[in-house]
Protein backbone atom coordinates (compact mmCIF):
# COMPACT_ATOMS: atom_id res chain seq x y z
CA UNK A 1 0.00 0.00 0.00
CA UNK A 2 1.41 3.35 -0.96
CA UNK A 3 0.87 6.77 0.60
CA UNK A 4 1.28 10.01 -1.28
CA UNK A 5 1.33 13.15 0.80
CA UNK A 6 -0.34 15.75 -1.36
CA UNK A 7 -0.28 19.40 -0.53
CA UNK A 8 -2.07 22.50 -1.72
CA UNK A 9 -0.75 26.02 -1.61
CA UNK A 10 0.05 29.02 -3.74
CA UNK A 11 2.91 28.91 -6.22
CA UNK A 12 5.02 31.46 -4.35
CA UNK A 13 5.04 29.36 -1.17
CA UNK A 14 5.80 26.20 -3.11
CA UNK A 15 8.65 27.88 -4.97
CA UNK A 16 10.39 29.12 -1.82
CA UNK A 17 9.89 26.08 0.43
CA UNK A 18 12.66 23.50 0.32
CA UNK A 19 11.25 20.00 -0.28
CA UNK A 20 11.85 17.15 2.14
CA UNK A 21 12.21 13.43 1.58
CA UNK A 22 9.46 11.07 2.73
CA UNK A 23 10.49 8.08 4.82
CA UNK A 24 7.27 6.28 3.89
CA UNK A 25 7.88 6.68 0.16
CA UNK A 26 11.48 5.48 0.47
CA UNK A 27 10.47 2.41 2.48
CA UNK A 28 7.53 1.52 0.21
CA UNK A 29 9.53 1.80 -3.01
CA UNK A 30 12.57 0.01 -1.56
CA UNK A 31 10.33 -2.99 -0.84
CA UNK A 32 8.87 -2.84 -4.34
CA UNK A 33 12.27 -2.63 -6.07
CA UNK A 34 13.59 -5.55 -4.02
CA UNK A 35 10.63 -7.82 -4.85
CA UNK A 36 8.93 -7.41 -1.46
CA UNK A 37 11.30 -9.09 1.05
CA UNK A 38 9.50 -11.65 3.25
CA UNK A 39 6.52 -11.57 0.87
CA UNK A 40 4.23 -14.59 1.08
CA UNK A 41 1.38 -15.41 -1.29
CA UNK A 42 -1.77 -15.36 0.82
CA UNK A 43 -4.05 -17.00 -1.76
CA UNK A 44 -4.07 -20.38 -3.41
CA UNK A 45 -2.33 -20.45 -6.74
CA UNK A 46 -5.51 -21.48 -8.56
CA UNK A 47 -7.40 -18.30 -7.64
CA UNK A 48 -5.92 -16.03 -10.36
CA UNK A 49 -8.56 -13.29 -9.99
CA UNK A 50 -6.55 -10.68 -11.89
CA UNK A 51 -5.78 -13.00 -14.78
CA UNK A 52 -9.40 -14.13 -15.05
CA UNK A 53 -10.51 -10.49 -15.12
CA UNK A 54 -8.09 -9.76 -17.98
CA UNK A 55 -9.34 -12.86 -19.82
CA UNK A 56 -12.83 -11.28 -19.63
CA UNK A 57 -14.15 -14.15 -17.51
CA UNK A 58 -15.08 -12.16 -14.40
CA UNK A 59 -16.06 -8.47 -13.93
CA UNK A 60 -14.20 -6.19 -11.57
CA UNK A 61 -15.85 -5.62 -8.22
CA UNK A 62 -17.79 -3.87 -6.84
CA UNK A 63 -18.94 -2.29 -10.15
CA UNK A 64 -19.54 -5.55 -12.03
CA UNK A 65 -17.93 -4.30 -15.28
CA UNK A 66 -15.90 -6.56 -17.60
CA UNK A 67 -12.54 -5.54 -19.06
CA UNK A 68 -13.90 -5.39 -22.63
CA UNK A 69 -16.53 -2.87 -21.58
CA UNK A 70 -13.92 -0.76 -19.81
CA UNK A 71 -11.64 -0.72 -22.87
CA UNK A 72 -14.42 -0.01 -25.37
CA UNK A 73 -16.92 2.19 -23.51
CA UNK A 74 -14.81 3.96 -20.90
CA UNK A 75 -12.08 5.04 -23.28
CA UNK A 76 -12.34 8.80 -23.79
CA UNK A 77 -14.91 9.13 -20.99
CA UNK A 78 -12.68 11.30 -18.86
CA UNK A 79 -15.35 12.09 -16.29
CA UNK A 80 -15.84 8.42 -15.53
CA UNK A 81 -12.11 7.69 -15.46
CA UNK A 82 -11.58 10.67 -13.17
CA UNK A 83 -14.32 10.05 -10.62
CA UNK A 84 -14.45 6.25 -10.42
CA UNK A 85 -11.86 5.01 -7.93
CA UNK A 86 -12.42 1.23 -8.02
CA UNK A 87 -11.25 0.24 -11.51
CA UNK A 88 -7.59 1.29 -11.28
CA UNK A 89 -6.66 -1.55 -8.85
CA UNK A 90 -8.06 -4.11 -11.30
CA UNK A 91 -6.50 -2.61 -14.41
CA UNK A 92 -3.06 -2.35 -12.78
CA UNK A 93 -2.74 -5.05 -10.10
CA UNK A 94 0.11 -5.15 -7.59
CA UNK A 95 1.43 -7.45 -4.89
CA UNK A 96 0.05 -5.11 -2.26
CA UNK A 97 -3.40 -4.10 -1.06
CA UNK A 98 -4.95 -0.94 -2.52
CA UNK A 99 -7.97 1.18 -1.67
CA UNK A 100 -10.43 -1.22 -3.31
CA UNK A 101 -10.54 -4.21 -0.98
CA UNK A 102 -12.45 -6.24 -3.57
CA UNK A 103 -9.33 -6.20 -5.76
CA UNK A 104 -6.94 -9.07 -5.12
CA UNK A 105 -3.17 -8.78 -4.80
CA UNK A 106 -1.04 -10.42 -7.45
CA UNK A 107 0.76 -13.63 -6.56
CA UNK A 108 4.11 -14.73 -7.97
CA UNK A 109 2.47 -17.67 -9.70
CA UNK A 110 -0.22 -15.42 -11.19
CA UNK A 111 2.43 -13.03 -12.54
CA UNK A 112 4.10 -15.86 -14.43
CA UNK A 113 0.78 -17.09 -15.82
CA UNK A 114 -0.22 -13.56 -16.80
CA UNK A 115 2.98 -13.04 -18.80
CA UNK A 116 2.33 -16.23 -20.74
CA UNK A 117 -1.26 -15.27 -21.65
CA UNK A 118 -1.27 -13.22 -24.89
CA UNK A 119 -4.92 -12.23 -24.50
CA UNK A 120 -4.24 -10.74 -21.05
CA UNK A 121 -1.08 -8.94 -22.19
CA UNK A 122 -2.86 -7.43 -25.21
CA UNK A 123 -5.64 -6.02 -23.00
CA UNK A 124 -3.13 -4.83 -20.40
CA UNK A 125 -1.35 -2.71 -23.05
CA UNK A 126 -4.71 -1.32 -24.25
CA UNK A 127 -5.51 -0.32 -20.66
CA UNK A 128 -2.10 1.40 -20.43
CA UNK A 129 -2.78 3.34 -23.65
CA UNK A 130 -6.23 4.35 -22.38
CA UNK A 131 -4.79 5.80 -19.18
CA UNK A 132 -1.95 7.56 -21.00
CA UNK A 133 -4.53 9.27 -23.24
CA UNK A 134 -6.47 10.27 -20.12
CA UNK A 135 -3.29 12.02 -18.92
CA UNK A 136 -2.68 13.65 -22.36
CA UNK A 137 0.11 11.25 -23.43
CA UNK A 138 0.33 8.71 -26.26
CA UNK A 139 2.41 5.55 -26.72
CA UNK A 140 4.44 5.97 -29.92
CA UNK A 141 6.06 2.55 -30.40
CA UNK A 142 6.42 -0.99 -29.06
CA UNK A 143 9.37 -0.22 -26.78
CA UNK A 144 7.55 2.24 -24.52
CA UNK A 145 8.43 5.68 -25.92
CA UNK A 146 5.76 8.32 -25.36
CA UNK A 147 4.88 11.81 -26.59
CA UNK A 148 2.20 14.46 -26.20
CA UNK A 149 -1.26 13.39 -27.32
CA UNK A 150 -3.49 15.61 -29.49
CA UNK A 151 -5.43 16.73 -26.40
CA UNK A 152 -2.31 17.36 -24.29
CA UNK A 153 -3.02 21.00 -23.33
CA UNK A 154 -6.41 20.33 -21.82
CA UNK A 155 -5.30 17.10 -20.15
CA UNK A 156 -2.02 18.51 -18.79
CA UNK A 157 -3.92 21.35 -17.17
CA UNK A 158 -6.23 18.82 -15.56
CA UNK A 159 -3.29 16.62 -14.48
CA UNK A 160 -1.53 19.60 -12.95
CA UNK A 161 -4.60 20.30 -10.79
CA UNK A 162 -5.85 16.76 -9.96
CA UNK A 163 -3.01 15.51 -7.82
CA UNK A 164 -4.74 12.27 -6.83
CA UNK A 165 -3.84 11.05 -10.34
CA UNK A 166 -0.19 11.00 -9.23
CA UNK A 167 -1.04 7.95 -7.11
CA UNK A 168 -2.50 6.31 -10.20
CA UNK A 169 0.69 6.95 -12.17
CA UNK A 170 2.77 5.38 -9.38
CA UNK A 171 0.52 2.31 -9.42
CA UNK A 172 0.69 2.07 -13.22
CA UNK A 173 4.50 2.24 -13.15
CA UNK A 174 4.71 -0.47 -10.48
CA UNK A 175 2.29 -2.70 -12.37
CA UNK A 176 4.24 -2.33 -15.61
CA UNK A 177 7.29 -3.66 -13.78
CA UNK A 178 5.40 -6.59 -12.26
CA UNK A 179 3.84 -7.76 -15.55
CA UNK A 180 6.91 -7.70 -17.77
CA UNK A 181 7.12 -4.09 -18.98
CA UNK A 182 9.87 -2.66 -16.79
CA UNK A 183 11.45 -1.06 -19.89
CA UNK A 184 8.31 1.08 -20.45
CA UNK A 185 8.77 2.93 -17.15
CA UNK A 186 11.88 5.00 -17.84
CA UNK A 187 10.55 6.69 -21.04
CA UNK A 188 7.35 7.70 -19.25
CA UNK A 189 9.17 9.09 -16.19
CA UNK A 190 11.66 10.97 -18.41
CA UNK A 191 8.77 12.48 -20.38
CA UNK A 192 7.00 13.62 -17.19
CA UNK A 193 10.22 15.13 -15.78
CA UNK A 194 10.81 16.99 -19.05
CA UNK A 195 7.28 18.42 -19.08
CA UNK A 196 7.48 19.38 -15.39
CA UNK A 197 11.01 20.81 -15.22
CA UNK A 198 11.82 22.00 -18.74
CA UNK A 199 8.48 22.84 -20.39
CA UNK A 200 6.79 23.76 -17.09
CA UNK A 201 3.46 22.39 -18.39
CA UNK A 202 2.78 20.26 -15.28
CA UNK A 203 4.94 21.86 -12.55
CA UNK A 204 2.89 20.44 -9.67
CA UNK A 205 3.87 16.88 -10.56
CA UNK A 206 7.62 17.32 -10.12
CA UNK A 207 7.61 16.43 -6.41
CA UNK A 208 5.79 13.13 -6.97
CA UNK A 209 7.90 12.41 -10.06
CA UNK A 210 11.13 12.71 -8.06
CA UNK A 211 9.88 11.18 -4.84
CA UNK A 212 7.89 8.28 -6.31
CA UNK A 213 8.00 7.80 -10.09
CA UNK A 214 11.80 7.70 -10.42
CA UNK A 215 12.15 5.24 -7.54
CA UNK A 216 9.78 2.70 -9.09
CA UNK A 217 12.55 1.96 -11.61
CA UNK A 218 14.54 -1.07 -10.53
CA UNK A 219 17.65 -0.45 -12.63
CA UNK A 220 19.97 1.75 -10.56
CA UNK A 221 21.74 3.16 -13.65
CA UNK A 222 18.42 4.25 -15.15
CA UNK A 223 17.43 5.94 -11.90
CA UNK A 224 20.74 7.82 -11.83
CA UNK A 225 20.30 9.00 -15.42
CA UNK A 226 16.87 10.38 -14.59
CA UNK A 227 18.13 12.04 -11.40
CA UNK A 228 21.02 13.67 -13.26
CA UNK A 229 18.58 14.97 -15.87
CA UNK A 230 16.29 16.32 -13.14
CA UNK A 231 19.17 17.92 -11.22
CA UNK A 232 20.30 19.72 -14.37
CA UNK A 233 16.89 21.36 -14.89
CA UNK A 234 15.58 21.70 -11.32
CA UNK A 235 15.09 25.25 -10.01
CA UNK A 236 16.19 26.50 -7.59
CA UNK A 237 19.14 24.14 -7.97
CA UNK A 238 20.14 24.36 -4.27
CA UNK A 239 16.77 22.80 -3.34
CA UNK A 240 17.42 19.61 -5.29
CA UNK A 241 17.68 16.88 -2.65
CA UNK A 242 17.30 13.65 -4.62
CA UNK A 243 20.64 13.27 -6.38
CA UNK A 244 24.21 12.99 -5.09
CA UNK A 245 25.47 16.17 -3.36
CA UNK A 246 27.44 18.64 -5.48
CA UNK A 247 31.18 17.96 -5.80
CA UNK A 248 32.26 21.19 -4.07
CA UNK A 249 29.91 20.48 -1.14
CA UNK A 250 31.32 16.97 -0.82
CA UNK A 251 34.91 18.23 -0.80
CA UNK A 252 34.05 20.96 1.71
CA UNK A 253 32.38 18.53 4.11
CA UNK A 254 35.27 16.06 3.78
CA UNK A 255 37.82 18.80 4.56
CA UNK A 256 35.74 19.88 7.55
CA UNK A 257 35.55 16.29 8.85
CA UNK A 258 39.30 15.80 8.40
CA UNK A 259 40.26 19.10 10.05
CA UNK A 260 38.25 18.55 13.23
CA UNK A 261 39.92 15.22 14.20
CA UNK A 262 43.37 16.66 13.38
CA UNK A 263 42.68 19.68 15.54
CA UNK A 264 41.49 17.48 18.40
CA UNK A 265 44.59 15.28 18.10
CA UNK A 266 46.82 18.38 18.14
CA UNK A 267 45.03 19.64 21.27
CA UNK A 268 45.40 16.27 22.98
CA UNK A 269 49.12 16.19 22.17
CA UNK A 270 49.55 19.73 23.53
CA UNK A 271 47.71 18.84 26.73
CA UNK A 272 49.79 15.66 27.03
CA UNK A 273 53.02 17.67 26.78
CA UNK A 274 51.70 20.07 29.39
CA UNK A 275 50.89 17.18 31.71
CA UNK A 276 54.35 15.69 31.23
CA UNK A 277 55.92 19.08 31.93
CA UNK A 278 53.79 19.53 35.05
CA UNK A 279 54.76 16.08 36.28
CA UNK A 280 58.46 16.85 35.83
CA UNK A 281 58.17 20.14 37.71
CA UNK A 282 56.22 18.44 40.52
CA UNK A 283 58.83 15.68 40.83
CA UNK A 284 61.68 18.21 40.91
CA UNK A 285 59.79 20.15 43.57
CA UNK A 286 59.52 16.99 45.68
CA UNK A 287 63.28 16.40 45.26
CA UNK A 288 64.01 19.97 46.42
CA UNK A 289 61.73 19.62 49.42
CA UNK A 290 63.40 16.37 50.46
CA UNK A 291 66.84 17.96 50.04
CA UNK A 292 65.85 20.94 52.20
CA UNK A 293 64.53 18.57 54.84
CA UNK A 294 67.83 16.71 54.86
CA UNK A 295 69.87 19.91 55.30
CA UNK A 296 67.73 21.03 58.21
CA UNK A 297 68.14 17.70 59.96
CA UNK A 298 71.97 17.53 59.51
CA UNK A 299 73.72 17.60 63.02
CA UNK A 300 76.78 15.98 64.73
CA UNK A 301 74.50 13.58 66.60
CA UNK A 302 74.15 9.92 65.60
CA UNK A 303 70.35 9.93 65.18
CA UNK A 304 70.82 12.31 62.26
CA UNK A 305 72.77 9.66 60.37
CA UNK A 306 69.77 7.32 60.65
CA UNK A 307 67.54 10.06 59.21
CA UNK A 308 70.14 10.52 56.48
CA UNK A 309 69.93 6.84 55.56
CA UNK A 310 66.14 6.84 55.31
CA UNK A 311 66.01 10.06 53.29
CA UNK A 312 66.27 8.34 49.84
CA UNK A 313 62.76 6.87 50.31
CA UNK A 314 60.92 10.20 49.75
CA UNK A 315 62.98 10.71 46.56
CA UNK A 316 61.90 7.24 45.32
CA UNK A 317 58.32 8.12 46.13
CA UNK A 318 58.81 11.35 44.25
CA UNK A 319 59.97 9.40 41.23
CA UNK A 320 56.74 7.38 41.15
CA UNK A 321 54.44 10.22 40.00
CA UNK A 322 56.73 10.91 37.04
CA UNK A 323 56.53 7.21 36.02
CA UNK A 324 52.76 7.33 36.28
CA UNK A 325 52.71 10.40 34.10
CA UNK A 326 54.93 8.65 31.55
CA UNK A 327 52.52 5.76 31.33
CA UNK A 328 49.64 8.22 31.02
CA UNK A 329 51.55 10.11 28.40
CA UNK A 330 51.96 6.88 26.44
CA UNK A 331 48.25 6.24 26.56
CA UNK A 332 47.52 9.81 25.49
CA UNK A 333 50.02 9.46 22.65
CA UNK A 334 48.16 6.47 21.28
CA UNK A 335 44.82 8.23 21.52
CA UNK A 336 45.30 10.80 18.72
CA UNK A 337 45.94 7.96 16.28
CA UNK A 338 42.50 6.55 17.08
CA UNK A 339 40.97 9.99 16.63
CA UNK A 340 42.56 10.40 13.20
CA UNK A 341 40.99 7.13 12.11
CA UNK A 342 37.47 8.36 13.03
CA UNK A 343 36.68 10.04 9.67
CA UNK A 344 37.22 6.76 7.80
CA UNK A 345 35.09 4.86 10.31
CA UNK A 346 32.36 7.46 10.04
CA UNK A 347 32.54 7.36 6.27
CA UNK A 348 32.09 3.59 6.22
CA UNK A 349 29.24 3.58 8.69
CA UNK A 350 27.41 6.37 6.89
CA UNK A 351 27.30 4.57 3.60
CA UNK A 352 24.16 2.32 3.61
CA UNK A 353 21.70 3.23 0.90
CA UNK A 354 23.21 6.64 0.19
CA UNK A 355 26.33 5.23 -1.42
CA UNK A 356 24.49 2.33 -3.00
CA UNK A 357 22.10 4.68 -4.77
CA UNK A 358 24.29 7.74 -4.99
CA UNK A 359 21.32 9.65 -3.63
CA UNK A 360 20.52 11.61 -0.52
CA UNK A 361 17.96 10.09 1.83
CA UNK A 362 16.87 12.53 4.47
CA UNK A 363 14.41 10.09 5.88
CA UNK A 364 12.83 12.36 8.44
CA UNK A 365 9.34 10.78 8.20
CA UNK A 366 7.90 14.04 6.92
CA UNK A 367 5.92 14.37 3.76
CA UNK A 368 7.63 15.55 0.58
CA UNK A 369 7.09 19.09 -0.47
CA UNK A 370 5.88 22.17 1.30
CA UNK A 371 5.27 21.48 4.96
CA UNK A 372 3.54 24.86 5.34
CA UNK A 373 0.79 23.74 2.96
CA UNK A 374 -2.33 21.83 3.91
CA UNK A 375 -1.60 18.13 3.47
CA UNK A 376 -4.12 15.61 2.18
CA UNK A 377 -3.23 11.94 2.60
CA UNK A 378 -4.59 9.73 -0.15
CA UNK A 379 -4.24 5.97 -0.37
CA UNK A 380 -4.43 4.21 -3.71
XYZ file of C-alpha atoms in Angstrom:
380
model
C 0.000 0.000 0.000
C 1.409 3.352 -0.958
C 0.874 6.775 0.604
C 1.279 10.007 -1.280
C 1.329 13.148 0.800
C -0.343 15.746 -1.363
C -0.281 19.399 -0.531
C -2.068 22.500 -1.716
C -0.747 26.017 -1.608
C 0.049 29.022 -3.742
C 2.910 28.909 -6.223
C 5.021 31.465 -4.348
C 5.038 29.362 -1.169
C 5.802 26.202 -3.109
C 8.653 27.884 -4.974
C 10.394 29.123 -1.824
C 9.893 26.080 0.425
C 12.656 23.502 0.323
C 11.252 19.996 -0.280
C 11.848 17.154 2.142
C 12.209 13.427 1.578
C 9.460 11.071 2.728
C 10.490 8.083 4.823
C 7.268 6.284 3.888
C 7.882 6.682 0.160
C 11.483 5.484 0.474
C 10.468 2.414 2.479
C 7.532 1.523 0.211
C 9.535 1.801 -3.006
C 12.565 0.014 -1.564
C 10.331 -2.989 -0.838
C 8.873 -2.842 -4.340
C 12.273 -2.630 -6.075
C 13.588 -5.548 -4.020
C 10.632 -7.823 -4.845
C 8.928 -7.410 -1.457
C 11.297 -9.089 1.046
C 9.495 -11.652 3.253
C 6.525 -11.569 0.872
C 4.228 -14.588 1.075
C 1.377 -15.413 -1.286
C -1.770 -15.360 0.823
C -4.054 -16.996 -1.765
C -4.068 -20.384 -3.407
C -2.328 -20.451 -6.738
C -5.505 -21.477 -8.562
C -7.397 -18.299 -7.639
C -5.923 -16.028 -10.360
C -8.563 -13.291 -9.992
C -6.548 -10.677 -11.890
C -5.778 -13.000 -14.778
C -9.402 -14.127 -15.048
C -10.514 -10.488 -15.122
C -8.092 -9.761 -17.975
C -9.342 -12.862 -19.818
C -12.829 -11.279 -19.634
C -14.153 -14.153 -17.511
C -15.081 -12.158 -14.403
C -16.063 -8.468 -13.933
C -14.196 -6.185 -11.566
C -15.855 -5.618 -8.215
C -17.790 -3.873 -6.845
C -18.937 -2.286 -10.145
C -19.539 -5.549 -12.025
C -17.934 -4.302 -15.278
C -15.904 -6.560 -17.599
C -12.537 -5.540 -19.060
C -13.902 -5.390 -22.633
C -16.529 -2.871 -21.585
C -13.923 -0.757 -19.810
C -11.639 -0.721 -22.866
C -14.417 -0.012 -25.366
C -16.919 2.190 -23.515
C -14.812 3.960 -20.896
C -12.075 5.041 -23.285
C -12.343 8.800 -23.785
C -14.914 9.128 -20.992
C -12.680 11.303 -18.861
C -15.351 12.094 -16.292
C -15.842 8.416 -15.529
C -12.114 7.694 -15.463
C -11.579 10.665 -13.172
C -14.316 10.045 -10.620
C -14.452 6.248 -10.417
C -11.865 5.006 -7.930
C -12.425 1.226 -8.018
C -11.251 0.244 -11.508
C -7.590 1.286 -11.279
C -6.659 -1.548 -8.851
C -8.063 -4.108 -11.300
C -6.501 -2.608 -14.409
C -3.058 -2.348 -12.777
C -2.745 -5.051 -10.101
C 0.109 -5.151 -7.586
C 1.433 -7.454 -4.891
C 0.050 -5.111 -2.259
C -3.398 -4.102 -1.064
C -4.950 -0.942 -2.519
C -7.965 1.185 -1.669
C -10.431 -1.220 -3.310
C -10.542 -4.210 -0.981
C -12.448 -6.241 -3.566
C -9.333 -6.197 -5.760
C -6.936 -9.069 -5.122
C -3.165 -8.785 -4.796
C -1.041 -10.416 -7.454
C 0.764 -13.625 -6.565
C 4.112 -14.730 -7.973
C 2.466 -17.674 -9.702
C -0.224 -15.423 -11.187
C 2.430 -13.031 -12.538
C 4.103 -15.860 -14.434
C 0.785 -17.095 -15.824
C -0.223 -13.562 -16.797
C 2.985 -13.036 -18.797
C 2.328 -16.230 -20.744
C -1.259 -15.274 -21.653
C -1.266 -13.221 -24.886
C -4.915 -12.229 -24.498
C -4.240 -10.738 -21.054
C -1.079 -8.943 -22.191
C -2.861 -7.426 -25.210
C -5.635 -6.018 -23.001
C -3.134 -4.830 -20.399
C -1.354 -2.713 -23.047
C -4.711 -1.324 -24.250
C -5.508 -0.323 -20.659
C -2.105 1.396 -20.426
C -2.783 3.341 -23.651
C -6.233 4.348 -22.383
C -4.790 5.795 -19.181
C -1.952 7.557 -21.004
C -4.532 9.267 -23.239
C -6.470 10.265 -20.118
C -3.290 12.024 -18.924
C -2.680 13.648 -22.360
C 0.107 11.251 -23.429
C 0.334 8.706 -26.258
C 2.413 5.548 -26.721
C 4.440 5.966 -29.917
C 6.061 2.551 -30.397
C 6.415 -0.987 -29.059
C 9.367 -0.217 -26.780
C 7.553 2.241 -24.521
C 8.429 5.683 -25.920
C 5.763 8.318 -25.355
C 4.875 11.809 -26.588
C 2.196 14.457 -26.199
C -1.260 13.394 -27.324
C -3.489 15.609 -29.486
C -5.433 16.727 -26.402
C -2.313 17.364 -24.287
C -3.019 21.004 -23.332
C -6.414 20.328 -21.816
C -5.302 17.099 -20.155
C -2.021 18.511 -18.792
C -3.923 21.351 -17.175
C -6.227 18.818 -15.562
C -3.289 16.619 -14.485
C -1.533 19.600 -12.946
C -4.602 20.299 -10.792
C -5.847 16.763 -9.956
C -3.011 15.514 -7.815
C -4.741 12.272 -6.830
C -3.839 11.054 -10.336
C -0.192 11.002 -9.231
C -1.044 7.948 -7.111
C -2.498 6.313 -10.195
C 0.693 6.953 -12.166
C 2.771 5.383 -9.377
C 0.520 2.311 -9.422
C 0.689 2.075 -13.223
C 4.499 2.238 -13.147
C 4.707 -0.474 -10.482
C 2.285 -2.704 -12.367
C 4.244 -2.325 -15.606
C 7.292 -3.656 -13.777
C 5.403 -6.588 -12.263
C 3.843 -7.764 -15.548
C 6.915 -7.699 -17.768
C 7.118 -4.091 -18.983
C 9.875 -2.665 -16.789
C 11.451 -1.056 -19.889
C 8.313 1.076 -20.447
C 8.771 2.931 -17.149
C 11.880 5.004 -17.836
C 10.547 6.686 -21.042
C 7.348 7.704 -19.249
C 9.167 9.089 -16.191
C 11.663 10.967 -18.405
C 8.773 12.476 -20.379
C 7.003 13.621 -17.190
C 10.223 15.135 -15.777
C 10.806 16.990 -19.054
C 7.285 18.423 -19.085
C 7.477 19.378 -15.387
C 11.009 20.814 -15.215
C 11.824 21.999 -18.736
C 8.483 22.839 -20.387
C 6.794 23.760 -17.090
C 3.461 22.393 -18.389
C 2.777 20.258 -15.279
C 4.940 21.856 -12.549
C 2.892 20.437 -9.666
C 3.868 16.883 -10.560
C 7.625 17.324 -10.124
C 7.609 16.427 -6.409
C 5.793 13.131 -6.968
C 7.897 12.414 -10.057
C 11.130 12.707 -8.065
C 9.881 11.180 -4.835
C 7.889 8.277 -6.305
C 8.004 7.796 -10.091
C 11.802 7.703 -10.417
C 12.150 5.240 -7.537
C 9.777 2.696 -9.090
C 12.551 1.956 -11.613
C 14.539 -1.073 -10.533
C 17.650 -0.454 -12.635
C 19.969 1.747 -10.556
C 21.736 3.160 -13.645
C 18.421 4.249 -15.151
C 17.433 5.944 -11.903
C 20.737 7.823 -11.830
C 20.304 9.005 -15.421
C 16.865 10.380 -14.588
C 18.127 12.037 -11.403
C 21.023 13.667 -13.258
C 18.578 14.973 -15.869
C 16.286 16.325 -13.144
C 19.167 17.920 -11.224
C 20.300 19.720 -14.367
C 16.894 21.355 -14.885
C 15.579 21.700 -11.317
C 15.090 25.246 -10.005
C 16.189 26.498 -7.589
C 19.137 24.139 -7.967
C 20.141 24.364 -4.273
C 16.775 22.805 -3.341
C 17.415 19.608 -5.294
C 17.679 16.876 -2.646
C 17.304 13.652 -4.616
C 20.640 13.267 -6.381
C 24.206 12.991 -5.088
C 25.470 16.171 -3.365
C 27.445 18.637 -5.481
C 31.185 17.962 -5.796
C 32.263 21.185 -4.072
C 29.909 20.476 -1.141
C 31.317 16.970 -0.825
C 34.908 18.232 -0.803
C 34.047 20.959 1.715
C 32.381 18.530 4.106
C 35.274 16.063 3.776
C 37.819 18.803 4.560
C 35.738 19.878 7.547
C 35.551 16.292 8.846
C 39.297 15.802 8.403
C 40.256 19.098 10.051
C 38.250 18.545 13.226
C 39.925 15.222 14.204
C 43.373 16.660 13.381
C 42.675 19.676 15.539
C 41.490 17.478 18.396
C 44.594 15.277 18.100
C 46.823 18.382 18.143
C 45.029 19.638 21.266
C 45.403 16.269 22.976
C 49.120 16.189 22.166
C 49.550 19.729 23.530
C 47.713 18.838 26.728
C 49.791 15.664 27.029
C 53.021 17.671 26.781
C 51.702 20.066 29.386
C 50.889 17.180 31.705
C 54.352 15.688 31.233
C 55.920 19.079 31.930
C 53.792 19.534 35.053
C 54.764 16.085 36.276
C 58.465 16.849 35.826
C 58.174 20.141 37.713
C 56.217 18.445 40.518
C 58.832 15.679 40.833
C 61.682 18.208 40.912
C 59.790 20.153 43.572
C 59.521 16.994 45.677
C 63.281 16.401 45.261
C 64.008 19.973 46.419
C 61.734 19.617 49.421
C 63.397 16.369 50.456
C 66.837 17.959 50.039
C 65.849 20.941 52.203
C 64.532 18.573 54.841
C 67.835 16.710 54.862
C 69.868 19.905 55.296
C 67.727 21.025 58.209
C 68.143 17.699 59.965
C 71.967 17.526 59.510
C 73.723 17.599 63.017
C 76.775 15.976 64.729
C 74.502 13.585 66.600
C 74.149 9.916 65.595
C 70.347 9.931 65.179
C 70.815 12.315 62.260
C 72.768 9.656 60.374
C 69.771 7.323 60.650
C 67.542 10.058 59.206
C 70.145 10.518 56.478
C 69.929 6.844 55.562
C 66.144 6.840 55.311
C 66.010 10.057 53.290
C 66.273 8.339 49.836
C 62.759 6.873 50.314
C 60.921 10.198 49.747
C 62.978 10.707 46.563
C 61.900 7.239 45.317
C 58.315 8.122 46.129
C 58.814 11.348 44.252
C 59.970 9.396 41.234
C 56.743 7.377 41.152
C 54.443 10.220 39.999
C 56.732 10.906 37.039
C 56.531 7.212 36.017
C 52.761 7.335 36.280
C 52.713 10.402 34.096
C 54.934 8.651 31.551
C 52.519 5.757 31.335
C 49.636 8.223 31.021
C 51.555 10.107 28.396
C 51.959 6.878 26.443
C 48.252 6.244 26.556
C 47.517 9.810 25.489
C 50.018 9.456 22.648
C 48.160 6.466 21.275
C 44.815 8.233 21.521
C 45.304 10.800 18.725
C 45.944 7.962 16.281
C 42.503 6.550 17.083
C 40.967 9.994 16.630
C 42.564 10.401 13.203
C 40.986 7.135 12.113
C 37.473 8.357 13.031
C 36.675 10.039 9.674
C 37.225 6.758 7.803
C 35.093 4.858 10.305
C 32.364 7.460 10.044
C 32.536 7.357 6.271
C 32.090 3.593 6.218
C 29.236 3.580 8.690
C 27.407 6.369 6.891
C 27.302 4.575 3.599
C 24.156 2.318 3.614
C 21.695 3.234 0.898
C 23.213 6.640 0.188
C 26.326 5.227 -1.419
C 24.493 2.327 -2.999
C 22.103 4.677 -4.774
C 24.286 7.745 -4.989
C 21.316 9.655 -3.629
C 20.524 11.613 -0.518
C 17.964 10.087 1.828
C 16.874 12.531 4.467
C 14.408 10.090 5.878
C 12.834 12.356 8.441
C 9.344 10.777 8.201
C 7.903 14.043 6.918
C 5.917 14.373 3.758
C 7.629 15.547 0.584
C 7.087 19.087 -0.473
C 5.884 22.175 1.298
C 5.267 21.483 4.960
C 3.543 24.860 5.342
C 0.791 23.743 2.963
C -2.335 21.827 3.907
C -1.597 18.134 3.467
C -4.124 15.615 2.184
C -3.234 11.942 2.598
C -4.588 9.726 -0.151
C -4.239 5.970 -0.368
C -4.434 4.206 -3.715
